[in-house]
Coordinates of C-alpha atoms in Angstrom, one line a residue:
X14 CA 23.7 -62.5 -54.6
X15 CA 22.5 -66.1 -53.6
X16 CA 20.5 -66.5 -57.5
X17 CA 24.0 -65.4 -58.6
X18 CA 26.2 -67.8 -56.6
X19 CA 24.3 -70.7 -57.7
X20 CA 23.7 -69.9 -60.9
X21 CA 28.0 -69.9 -61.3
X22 CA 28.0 -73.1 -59.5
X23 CA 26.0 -74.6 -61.8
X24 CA 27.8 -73.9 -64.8
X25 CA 31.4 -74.4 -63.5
X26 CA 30.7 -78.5 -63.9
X27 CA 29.5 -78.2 -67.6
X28 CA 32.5 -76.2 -69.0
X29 CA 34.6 -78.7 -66.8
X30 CA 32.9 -81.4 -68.9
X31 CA 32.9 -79.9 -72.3
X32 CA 36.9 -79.9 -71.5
X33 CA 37.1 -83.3 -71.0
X34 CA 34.8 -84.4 -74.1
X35 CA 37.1 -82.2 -76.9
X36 CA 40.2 -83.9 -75.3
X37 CA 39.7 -87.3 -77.1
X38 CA 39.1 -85.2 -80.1
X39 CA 41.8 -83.6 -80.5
X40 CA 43.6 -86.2 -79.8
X41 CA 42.6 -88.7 -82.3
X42 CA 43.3 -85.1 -84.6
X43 CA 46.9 -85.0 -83.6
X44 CA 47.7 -89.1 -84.1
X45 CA 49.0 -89.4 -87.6
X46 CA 48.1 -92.1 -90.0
X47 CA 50.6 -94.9 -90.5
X48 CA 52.2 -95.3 -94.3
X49 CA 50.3 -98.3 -96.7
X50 CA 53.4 -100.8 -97.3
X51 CA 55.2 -100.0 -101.0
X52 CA 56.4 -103.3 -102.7
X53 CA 59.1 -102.5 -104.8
X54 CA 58.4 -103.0 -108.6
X55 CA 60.2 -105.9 -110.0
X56 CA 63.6 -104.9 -112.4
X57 CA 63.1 -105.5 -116.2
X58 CA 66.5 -107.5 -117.3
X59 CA 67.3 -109.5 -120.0
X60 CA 68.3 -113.6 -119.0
X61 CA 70.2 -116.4 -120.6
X62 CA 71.1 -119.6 -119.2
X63 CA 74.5 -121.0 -118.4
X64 CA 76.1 -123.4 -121.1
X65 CA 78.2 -125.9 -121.5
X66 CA 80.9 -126.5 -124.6
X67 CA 84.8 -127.1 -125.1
X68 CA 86.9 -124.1 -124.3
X69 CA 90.4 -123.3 -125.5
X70 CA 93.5 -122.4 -123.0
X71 CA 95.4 -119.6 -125.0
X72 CA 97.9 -116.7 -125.3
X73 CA 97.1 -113.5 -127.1
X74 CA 99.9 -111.9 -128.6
X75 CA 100.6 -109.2 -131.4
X76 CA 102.7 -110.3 -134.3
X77 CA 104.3 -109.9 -137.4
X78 CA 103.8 -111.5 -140.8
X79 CA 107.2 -112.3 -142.6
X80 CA 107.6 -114.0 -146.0
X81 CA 108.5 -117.4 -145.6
X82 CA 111.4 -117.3 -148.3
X83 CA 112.4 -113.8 -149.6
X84 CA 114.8 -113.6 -152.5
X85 CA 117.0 -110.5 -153.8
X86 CA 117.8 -110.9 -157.6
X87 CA 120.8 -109.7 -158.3
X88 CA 123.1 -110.1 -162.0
X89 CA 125.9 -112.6 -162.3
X90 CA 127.0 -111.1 -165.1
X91 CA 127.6 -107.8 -166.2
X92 CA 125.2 -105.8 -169.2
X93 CA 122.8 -103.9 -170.8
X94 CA 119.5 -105.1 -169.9
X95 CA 118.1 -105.3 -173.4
X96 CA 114.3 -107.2 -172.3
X97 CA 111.8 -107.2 -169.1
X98 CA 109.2 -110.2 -169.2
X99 CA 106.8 -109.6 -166.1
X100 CA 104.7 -106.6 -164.8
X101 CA 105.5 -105.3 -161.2
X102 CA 103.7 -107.0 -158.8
X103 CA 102.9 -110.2 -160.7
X104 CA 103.5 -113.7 -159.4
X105 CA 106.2 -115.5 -160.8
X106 CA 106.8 -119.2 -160.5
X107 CA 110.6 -120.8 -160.8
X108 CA 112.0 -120.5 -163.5
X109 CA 109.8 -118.0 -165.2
X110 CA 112.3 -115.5 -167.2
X111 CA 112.3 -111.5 -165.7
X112 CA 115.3 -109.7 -167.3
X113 CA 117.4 -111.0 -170.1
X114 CA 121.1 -108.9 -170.4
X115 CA 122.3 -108.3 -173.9
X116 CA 123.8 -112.3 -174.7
X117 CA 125.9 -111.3 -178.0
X118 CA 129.5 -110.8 -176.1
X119 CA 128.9 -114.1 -174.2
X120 CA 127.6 -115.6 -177.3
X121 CA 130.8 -114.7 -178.8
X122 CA 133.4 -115.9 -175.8
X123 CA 131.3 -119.2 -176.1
X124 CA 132.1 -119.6 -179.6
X125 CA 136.0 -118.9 -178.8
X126 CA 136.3 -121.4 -176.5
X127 CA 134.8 -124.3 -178.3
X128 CA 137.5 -123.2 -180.9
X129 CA 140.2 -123.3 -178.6
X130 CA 138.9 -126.4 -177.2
X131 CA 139.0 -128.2 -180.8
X132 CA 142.3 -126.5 -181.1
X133 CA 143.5 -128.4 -178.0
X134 CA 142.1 -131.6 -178.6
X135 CA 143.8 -131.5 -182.1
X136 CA 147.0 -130.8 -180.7
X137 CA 146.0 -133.7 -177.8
X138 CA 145.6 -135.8 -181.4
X139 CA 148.8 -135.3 -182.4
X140 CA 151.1 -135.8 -179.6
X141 CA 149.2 -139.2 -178.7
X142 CA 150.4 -140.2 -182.5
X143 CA 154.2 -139.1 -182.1
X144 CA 153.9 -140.7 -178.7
X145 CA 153.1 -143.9 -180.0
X146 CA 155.8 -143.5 -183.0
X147 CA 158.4 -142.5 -180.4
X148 CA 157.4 -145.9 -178.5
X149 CA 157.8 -148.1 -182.0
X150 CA 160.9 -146.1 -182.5
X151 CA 162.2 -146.6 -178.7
X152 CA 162.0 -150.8 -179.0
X153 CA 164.2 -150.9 -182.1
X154 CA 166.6 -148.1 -180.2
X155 CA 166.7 -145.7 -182.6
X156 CA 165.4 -142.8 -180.6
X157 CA 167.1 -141.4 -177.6
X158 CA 165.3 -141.7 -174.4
X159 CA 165.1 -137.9 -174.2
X160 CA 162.8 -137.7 -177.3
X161 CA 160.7 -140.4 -176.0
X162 CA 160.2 -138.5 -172.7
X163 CA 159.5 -135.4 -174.9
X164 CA 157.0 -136.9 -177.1
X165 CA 155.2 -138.3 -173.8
X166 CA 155.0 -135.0 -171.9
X167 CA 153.7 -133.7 -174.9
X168 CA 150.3 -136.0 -174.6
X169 CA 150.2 -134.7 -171.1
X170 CA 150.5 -131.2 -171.7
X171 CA 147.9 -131.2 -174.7
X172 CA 145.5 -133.5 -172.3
X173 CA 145.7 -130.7 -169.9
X174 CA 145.0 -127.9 -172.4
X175 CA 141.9 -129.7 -173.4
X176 CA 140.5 -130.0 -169.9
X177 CA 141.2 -126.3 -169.9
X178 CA 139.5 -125.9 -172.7
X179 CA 136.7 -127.6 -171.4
X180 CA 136.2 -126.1 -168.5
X181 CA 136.4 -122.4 -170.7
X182 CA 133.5 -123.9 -172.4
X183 CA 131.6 -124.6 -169.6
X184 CA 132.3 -121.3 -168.0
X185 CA 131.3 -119.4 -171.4
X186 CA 127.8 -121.4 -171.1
X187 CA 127.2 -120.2 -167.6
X188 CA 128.2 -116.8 -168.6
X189 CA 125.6 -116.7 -171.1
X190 CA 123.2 -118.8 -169.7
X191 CA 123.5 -115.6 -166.7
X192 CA 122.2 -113.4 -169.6
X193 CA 118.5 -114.6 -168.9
X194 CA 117.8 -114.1 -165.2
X195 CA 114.8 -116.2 -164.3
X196 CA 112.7 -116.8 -161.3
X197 CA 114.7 -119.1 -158.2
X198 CA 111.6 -119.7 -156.3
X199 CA 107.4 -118.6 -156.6
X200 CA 106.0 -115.8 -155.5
X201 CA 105.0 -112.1 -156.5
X202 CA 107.4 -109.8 -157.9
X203 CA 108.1 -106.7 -156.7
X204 CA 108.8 -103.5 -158.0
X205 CA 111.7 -103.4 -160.6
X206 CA 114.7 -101.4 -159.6
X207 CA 116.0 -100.6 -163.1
X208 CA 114.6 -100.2 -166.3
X209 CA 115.2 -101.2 -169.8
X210 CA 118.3 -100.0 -171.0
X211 CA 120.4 -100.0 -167.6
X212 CA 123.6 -101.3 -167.6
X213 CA 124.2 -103.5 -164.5
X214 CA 127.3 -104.9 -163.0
X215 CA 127.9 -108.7 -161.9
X216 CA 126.6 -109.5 -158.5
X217 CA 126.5 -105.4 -157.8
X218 CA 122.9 -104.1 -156.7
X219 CA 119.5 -105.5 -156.5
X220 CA 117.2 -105.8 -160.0
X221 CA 114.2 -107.2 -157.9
X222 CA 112.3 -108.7 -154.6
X223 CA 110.7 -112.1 -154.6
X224 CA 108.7 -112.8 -151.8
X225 CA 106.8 -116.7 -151.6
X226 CA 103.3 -115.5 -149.7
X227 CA 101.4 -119.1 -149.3
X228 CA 102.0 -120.5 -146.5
X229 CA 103.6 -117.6 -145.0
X230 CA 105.0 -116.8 -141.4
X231 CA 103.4 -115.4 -138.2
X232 CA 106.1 -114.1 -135.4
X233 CA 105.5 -113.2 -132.6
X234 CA 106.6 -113.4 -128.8
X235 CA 105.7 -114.6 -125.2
X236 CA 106.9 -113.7 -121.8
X237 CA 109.5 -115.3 -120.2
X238 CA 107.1 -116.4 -117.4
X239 CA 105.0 -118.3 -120.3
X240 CA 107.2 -120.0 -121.9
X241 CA 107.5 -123.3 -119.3
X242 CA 103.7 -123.5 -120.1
X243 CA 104.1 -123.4 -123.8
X244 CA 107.1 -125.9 -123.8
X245 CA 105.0 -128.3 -121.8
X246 CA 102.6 -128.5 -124.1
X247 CA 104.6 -128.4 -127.3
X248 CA 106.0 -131.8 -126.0
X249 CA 102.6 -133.0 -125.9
X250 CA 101.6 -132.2 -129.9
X251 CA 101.6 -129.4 -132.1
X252 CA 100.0 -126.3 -131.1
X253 CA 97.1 -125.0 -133.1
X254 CA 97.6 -121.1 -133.6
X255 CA 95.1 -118.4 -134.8
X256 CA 95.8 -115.5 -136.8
X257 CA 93.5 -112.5 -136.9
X258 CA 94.0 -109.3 -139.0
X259 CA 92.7 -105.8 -136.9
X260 CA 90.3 -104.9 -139.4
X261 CA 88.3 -108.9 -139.4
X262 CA 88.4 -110.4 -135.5
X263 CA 85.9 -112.8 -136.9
X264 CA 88.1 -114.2 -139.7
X265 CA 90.9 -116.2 -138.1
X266 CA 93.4 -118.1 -140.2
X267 CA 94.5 -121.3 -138.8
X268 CA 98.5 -122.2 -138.5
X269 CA 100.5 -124.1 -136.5
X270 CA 103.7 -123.5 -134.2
X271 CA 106.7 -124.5 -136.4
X272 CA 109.5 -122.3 -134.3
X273 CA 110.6 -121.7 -131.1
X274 CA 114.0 -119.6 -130.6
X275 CA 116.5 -121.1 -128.5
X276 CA 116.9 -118.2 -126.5
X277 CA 115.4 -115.2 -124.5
X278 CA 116.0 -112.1 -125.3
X279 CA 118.1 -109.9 -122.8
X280 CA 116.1 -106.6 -123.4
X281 CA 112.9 -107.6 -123.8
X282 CA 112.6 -110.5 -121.4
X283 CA 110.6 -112.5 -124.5
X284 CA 111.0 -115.3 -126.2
X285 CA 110.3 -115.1 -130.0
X286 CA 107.9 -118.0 -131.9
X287 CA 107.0 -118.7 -134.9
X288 CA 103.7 -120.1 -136.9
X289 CA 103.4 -121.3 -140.3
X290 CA 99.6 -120.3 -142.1
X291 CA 98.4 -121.2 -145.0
X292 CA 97.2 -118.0 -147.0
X293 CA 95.8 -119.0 -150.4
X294 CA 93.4 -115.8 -150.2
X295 CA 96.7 -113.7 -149.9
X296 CA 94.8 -112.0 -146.7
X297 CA 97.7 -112.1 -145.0
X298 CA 101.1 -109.7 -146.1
X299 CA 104.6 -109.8 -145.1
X300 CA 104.7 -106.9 -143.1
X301 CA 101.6 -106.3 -141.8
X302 CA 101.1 -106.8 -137.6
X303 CA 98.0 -109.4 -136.7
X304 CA 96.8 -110.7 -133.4
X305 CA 98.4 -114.0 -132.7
X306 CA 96.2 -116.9 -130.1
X307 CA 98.4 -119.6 -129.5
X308 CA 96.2 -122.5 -128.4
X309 CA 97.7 -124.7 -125.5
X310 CA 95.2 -126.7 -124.8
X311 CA 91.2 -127.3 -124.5
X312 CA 88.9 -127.9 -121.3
X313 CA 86.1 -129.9 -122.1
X314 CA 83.0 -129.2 -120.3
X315 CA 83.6 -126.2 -119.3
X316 CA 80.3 -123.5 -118.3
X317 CA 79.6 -120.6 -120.3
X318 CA 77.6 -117.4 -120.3
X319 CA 77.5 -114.5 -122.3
X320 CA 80.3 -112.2 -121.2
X321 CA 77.8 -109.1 -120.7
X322 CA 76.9 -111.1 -117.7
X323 CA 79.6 -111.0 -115.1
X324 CA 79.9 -107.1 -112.9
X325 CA 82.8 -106.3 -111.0
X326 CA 82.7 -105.7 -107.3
X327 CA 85.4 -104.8 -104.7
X328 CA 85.0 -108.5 -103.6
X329 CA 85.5 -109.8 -106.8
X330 CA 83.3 -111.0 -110.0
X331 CA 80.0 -112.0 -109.8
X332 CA 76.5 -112.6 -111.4
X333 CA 72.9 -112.2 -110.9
X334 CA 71.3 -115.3 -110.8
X335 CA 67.6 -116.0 -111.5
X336 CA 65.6 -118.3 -109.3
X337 CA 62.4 -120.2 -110.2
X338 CA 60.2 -117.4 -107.8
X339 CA 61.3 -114.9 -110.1
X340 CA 64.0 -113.2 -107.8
X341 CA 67.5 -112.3 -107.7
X342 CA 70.6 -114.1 -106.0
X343 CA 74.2 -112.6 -106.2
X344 CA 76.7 -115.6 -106.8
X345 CA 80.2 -114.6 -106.1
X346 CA 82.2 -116.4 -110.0
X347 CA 85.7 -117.0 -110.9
X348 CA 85.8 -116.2 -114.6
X349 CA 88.3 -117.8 -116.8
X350 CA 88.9 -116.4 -120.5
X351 CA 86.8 -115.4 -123.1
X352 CA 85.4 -117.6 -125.5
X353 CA 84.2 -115.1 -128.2
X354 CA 81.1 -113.2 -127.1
X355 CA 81.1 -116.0 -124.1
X356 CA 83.6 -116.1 -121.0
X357 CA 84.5 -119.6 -118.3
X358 CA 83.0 -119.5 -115.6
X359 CA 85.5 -121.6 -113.5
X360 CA 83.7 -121.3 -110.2
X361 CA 80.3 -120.2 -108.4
X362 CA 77.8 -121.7 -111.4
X363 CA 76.2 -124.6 -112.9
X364 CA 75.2 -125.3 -116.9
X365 CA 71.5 -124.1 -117.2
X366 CA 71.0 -121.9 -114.2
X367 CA 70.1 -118.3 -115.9
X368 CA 71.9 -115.2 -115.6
X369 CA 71.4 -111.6 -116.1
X370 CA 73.0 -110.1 -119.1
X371 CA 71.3 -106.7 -119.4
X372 CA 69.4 -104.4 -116.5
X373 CA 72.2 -105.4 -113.9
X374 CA 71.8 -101.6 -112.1
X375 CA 68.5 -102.1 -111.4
X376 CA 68.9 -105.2 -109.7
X377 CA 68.8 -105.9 -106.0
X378 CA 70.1 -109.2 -104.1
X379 CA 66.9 -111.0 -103.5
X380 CA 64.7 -108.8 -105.1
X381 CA 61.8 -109.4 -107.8
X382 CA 63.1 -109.4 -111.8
X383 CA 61.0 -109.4 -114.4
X384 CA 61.9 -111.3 -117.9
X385 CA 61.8 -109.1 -121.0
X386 CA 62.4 -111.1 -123.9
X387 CA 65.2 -108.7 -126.1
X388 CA 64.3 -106.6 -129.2
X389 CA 65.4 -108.8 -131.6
X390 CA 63.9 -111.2 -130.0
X391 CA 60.3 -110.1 -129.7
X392 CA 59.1 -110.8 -133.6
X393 CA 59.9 -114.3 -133.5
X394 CA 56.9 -116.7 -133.8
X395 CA 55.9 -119.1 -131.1
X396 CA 58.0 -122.5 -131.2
X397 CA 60.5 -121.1 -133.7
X398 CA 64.3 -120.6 -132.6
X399 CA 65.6 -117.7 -131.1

């Protein structure tokens, strides 16, 4: 019993310690280890720099081309029309014949009053002789007064039968002069309302629309709330105005501002202006709606970039701007208008600083950007342009 006491004495010390030595153990086992720092890869974008040129102050507006003179030919006499000189749709220039009305019954009243008119002046002839018989007669008293008064009111009466006749002449040349119907003004013809053969009335009906296409008119219309800007600077100088069809934004055609109403309109709250264009290439058709920029003025100097670059936020526009260490700063911008594929930057940048005009989303305020030079881009030899 005493071997066994000590015996258990002896060991209750070394399982104590074995206790003690697996504690440190398992407790460096249970400590986890701590993360390696990640560094966030730096965001490819696509850069270009801030620059400065003249921008224009403009209005858009959508328009209206008109013809700038548009006539209706119509007869002044009445006829068969017995000849049709041009093809629809051709241009015309003044005085170039279109329809010619059968000319043989004016011919003919033409011919019958020069005869009356020689018939007249005849008659005119003789009284102006009797006249001056009656006054030879009238010194020697051997005609009564009365016959002497006769023979003079005669002259009168045959003077005024020959200015009759005169002006029955002239009337009868008009008439058929009417016969052939020529051009007033130049421009393209267009479609003919009646054929060969047709029998038209004086000053009845249309026979045909002339329209004069170079220059030719833009209208449009600005809001009330505009116009006190536009009349300021139409005091200054002409405006410069640009006209672009839909189908070719890239292909303005240049005008001025030659018209603006002197009222506004009560439904529409607009004012209605006009441009003159010059349009040699006959681009431009009456009819046909265009965008209208009226230019009021140009800011020299102003900064520039590429309109991609610019995102919207709740506080407002802004840009990603790329610093020398290769990171990312957002600068709060007040944009102005578009220049093209460029937009003013009024506020909140400087000419040359570079901006970020593609990989915006994977951007982060102060974080690292790396340059990628774009696609079309890539191929171009060292030193050349880009």
């Amino acid at each position: 019993m005493g071997q066994t006491r000590e015996a258990g004495k002896s060991t209750r010390p070394g399982r104590a310690l074995g206790v003690v030595c697996l504690l440190p153990v398992l407790l460096v086992g249970c400590q986890k280890a701590a993360p390696p720092s990640v560094e966030r890869p730096a965001a490819p974008v696509s850069v270009a720099a801030a620059v400065i040129q003249d921008a224009a102050v403009y209005l858009d507006e959508v328009g209206k081309c008109v013809a700038r003179e548009v006539v209706s030919v119509q007869p002044q006499v009445s006829g068969r029309i017995t000849a049709i000189h041009f093809a629809d749709g051709a241009d015309v220039k003044t005085g170039d014949p279109l329809f010619t009305i059968d000319p043989r019954p004016y011919r003919a009243q033409l011919d019958a009053a020069v005869a009356t008119l020689a018939q007249s002046r005849a008659a005119l002839d003789l009284a102006k002789i009797q006249f001056v018989r009656a006054g030879n007669l009238r010194q020697t008293k051997a005609i009564a007064q009365q016959d002497y008064d006769t023979r003079k009111n005669a002259v009168d009466v045959s003077a005024a039968q020959v200015e009759q006749g005169q002006a029955a002449v002239e009337t009868a040349r008009l008439n058929l002069d009417y016969t052939s119907i020529r051009s007033p003004i130049n421009g393209r013809a267009g479609h003919r309302l009646v054929d060969l053969g047709n029998v038209v009335t004086a000053n009845s009906g249309s026979l045909l629309m002339i329209q004069r296409l170079d220059p030719i008119y833009a209208d449009f219309t600005v809001a009330e709330n505009d116009l006190t800007t536009v009349q300021r600077h139409l005091a200054a100088g002409t405006l410069r105005v640009e006209v672009r069809l839909p189908d070719e934004p890239d292909r303005p055609v240049m005008g001025q501002l030659t018209f603006l109403d002197n009222a506004v309109q009560d439904a529409t709250g607009t004012v209605m202006l006009r441009a003159t264009v010059a349009n040699s290439e006959r681009r431009l058709w009456p009819g046909r709606f265009v965008k209208v920029r009226l230019v009021l003025s140009t800011v020299a100097g102003a900064v520039l970039v590429p309109a991609a670059a610019p995102q919207m936020s709740a506080k407002g526009p802004f840009v990603y701007v790329v610093k020398d260490d290769s990171t990312a700063e957002l600068r709060p911008v007040r944009l102005g208008q578009r220049q093209g594929e460029l937009v003013v930057v009024a506020e909140g940048l400087r000419a040359g600083e570079r901006v970020v005009i593609n990989g915006q989303l994977g951007v982060t305020p102060g974080g690292k950007v790396r340059i990628e030079e774009p696609r079309a881009e890539r191929g171009t030899p060292a030193g050349g342009q880009s």
